[in-house]
Amino acid sequence: MKYYVMTLFPDMIYQGMNTSILGRAIQKGLVELKILDIRDYTRNKHRKVDDYPYGGGAGMVMAAEPVYRCYEAICEEEGERPRVIYLTPQGGVFSQRMAEELVREETLVFLCGHYEGIDERVLEEIVTDYVSIGDYVLTGGELPAMVLMDAIGRLVPGVLNNDESAETESFSDGLLEYPQYTRPPEFRGKAVPEVLLSGHHENIRKWRQEQSENRTKQRRPDLYEKWRAGVSCFLDGKKV
Ligand code: 6GU
């Protein structure tokens, strides 16, 4: 997987991606990360990237030209016009399903905006996907871009040590994860659930499934209803 990030804050991306599991994936060459400073694609001597909005109003708007030139540089390097994801609260809300779809691409470009946004004309020219990470307002697209790169990157084969961990976790079958325990067997008077010490694999599997269902019902009733609608189509192992 090859990521390009177009940003005014390259250090923020570098520092955020240079550590942890994704950092290791980059070291191993499983994920390639190229960070482009949009300011390097200005032509004015002050390297100015923003300007006042036509029609007035608060804040500044990122100009079209440096963003366009930055993307053209990527296209020249790639010999094609890769998919461009613009991080914006006006996009569709990111999901595990989207991560699973995007990991199929060879190259992804993330465009991070700041100020009051980017000149609409360059967005129309280059953006293929508008993506938000939820209904709240952030100061820029860098954190959302890193959220996507993490969620997508961990789906790249070899990035996670345990192949299974990508399969059996929260959301992959529509339920939240069951609780986990490690030593000691008692902590502040609380024992580890007996069944987990029993070595009875079928009972453990049933207990975990039940925990997942109850936890999802309690904490994410919205997900629980979707999951139930899904399984109800397979009553008695037959598709209804
Ligand atoms: Cl993608 N960008 C910004 N600026 N704020 C957000 C967001 C994105 N997603 C949620 N809030």
PDB file of N, CA and C and ligand atoms in Angstrom, residues 87-89 131-141 144, ligand 1:
ATOM      1  N   LEU A  87     -10.402  14.825   3.256  1.00  0.00           N
ATOM      2  CA  LEU A  87     -10.930  14.683   4.611  1.00  0.00           C
ATOM      3  C   LEU A  87     -11.730  15.923   4.961  1.00  0.00           C
ATOM      4  N   THR A  88     -13.024  15.725   5.161  1.00  0.00           N
ATOM      5  CA  THR A  88     -13.907  16.859   5.433  1.00  0.00           C
ATOM      6  C   THR A  88     -15.123  16.398   6.225  1.00  0.00           C
ATOM      7  N   PRO A  89     -15.598  17.246   7.172  1.00  0.00           N
ATOM      8  CA  PRO A  89     -16.824  16.859   7.881  1.00  0.00           C
ATOM      9  C   PRO A  89     -18.032  16.768   6.948  1.00  0.00           C
ATOM     10  N   VAL A 131     -14.547  12.166   2.663  1.00  0.00           N
ATOM     11  CA  VAL A 131     -14.695  11.308   3.844  1.00  0.00           C
ATOM     12  C   VAL A 131     -14.572  12.102   5.137  1.00  0.00           C
ATOM     13  N   SER A 132     -15.488  11.846   6.074  1.00  0.00           N
ATOM     14  CA  SER A 132     -15.501  12.417   7.423  1.00  0.00           C
ATOM     15  C   SER A 132     -15.204  11.294   8.413  1.00  0.00           C
ATOM     16  N   ILE A 133     -14.727  11.628   9.610  1.00  0.00           N
ATOM     17  CA  ILE A 133     -14.571  10.567  10.615  1.00  0.00           C
ATOM     18  C   ILE A 133     -15.625  10.663  11.715  1.00  0.00           C
ATOM     19  N   GLY A 134     -16.615  11.525  11.560  1.00  0.00           N
ATOM     20  CA  GLY A 134     -17.696  11.582  12.551  1.00  0.00           C
ATOM     21  C   GLY A 134     -18.245  12.989  12.660  1.00  0.00           C
ATOM     22  N   ASP A 135     -19.323  13.111  13.390  1.00  0.00           N
ATOM     23  CA  ASP A 135     -20.038  14.384  13.435  1.00  0.00           C
ATOM     24  C   ASP A 135     -19.545  15.289  14.556  1.00  0.00           C
ATOM     25  N   TYR A 136     -18.367  15.830  14.355  1.00  0.00           N
ATOM     26  CA  TYR A 136     -17.770  16.828  15.240  1.00  0.00           C
ATOM     27  C   TYR A 136     -16.770  17.577  14.384  1.00  0.00           C
ATOM     28  N   VAL A 137     -16.319  18.738  14.863  1.00  0.00           N
ATOM     29  CA  VAL A 137     -15.456  19.572  14.020  1.00  0.00           C
ATOM     30  C   VAL A 137     -14.017  19.548  14.534  1.00  0.00           C
ATOM     31  N   LEU A 138     -13.080  19.271  13.639  1.00  0.00           N
ATOM     32  CA  LEU A 138     -11.650  19.295  13.945  1.00  0.00           C
ATOM     33  C   LEU A 138     -11.015  20.492  13.235  1.00  0.00           C
ATOM     34  N   THR A 139      -9.769  20.790  13.601  1.00  0.00           N
ATOM     35  CA  THR A 139      -9.112  21.974  13.027  1.00  0.00           C
ATOM     36  C   THR A 139      -8.538  21.705  11.641  1.00  0.00           C
ATOM     37  N   GLY A 140      -8.375  20.431  11.286  1.00  0.00           N
ATOM     38  CA  GLY A 140      -7.807  20.128   9.976  1.00  0.00           C
ATOM     39  C   GLY A 140      -7.946  18.658   9.657  1.00  0.00           C
ATOM     40  N   GLY A 141      -7.535  18.295   8.456  1.00  0.00           N
ATOM     41  CA  GLY A 141      -7.718  16.926   7.984  1.00  0.00           C
ATOM     42  C   GLY A 141      -6.606  15.961   8.365  1.00  0.00           C
ATOM     43  N   PRO A 144      -7.829  13.065  10.866  1.00  0.00           N
ATOM     44  CA  PRO A 144      -8.650  12.128  10.110  1.00  0.00           C
ATOM     45  C   PRO A 144      -7.849  11.318   9.085  1.00  0.00           C
TER      46      PRO A 144
HETATM   47 CL1  6GU B   1     -12.407  14.569   7.930  1.00  0.00          CL
HETATM   48  N1  6GU B   1     -12.112  16.992   8.938  1.00  0.00           N
HETATM   49  C1  6GU B   1     -12.376  17.944   9.851  1.00  0.00           C
HETATM   50  N2  6GU B   1     -11.784  19.132   9.737  1.00  0.00           N
HETATM   51  N3  6GU B   1     -13.225  17.772  10.848  1.00  0.00           N
HETATM   52  C2  6GU B   1     -13.799  16.579  10.933  1.00  0.00           C
HETATM   53  C3  6GU B   1     -13.560  15.536  10.035  1.00  0.00           C
HETATM   54  C4  6GU B   1     -12.706  15.789   9.015  1.00  0.00           C
HETATM   55  N4  6GU B   1     -14.305  14.471  10.383  1.00  0.00           N
HETATM   56  C5  6GU B   1     -14.956  14.834  11.467  1.00  0.00           C
HETATM   57  N5  6GU B   1     -14.675  16.103  11.812  1.00  0.00           N
END
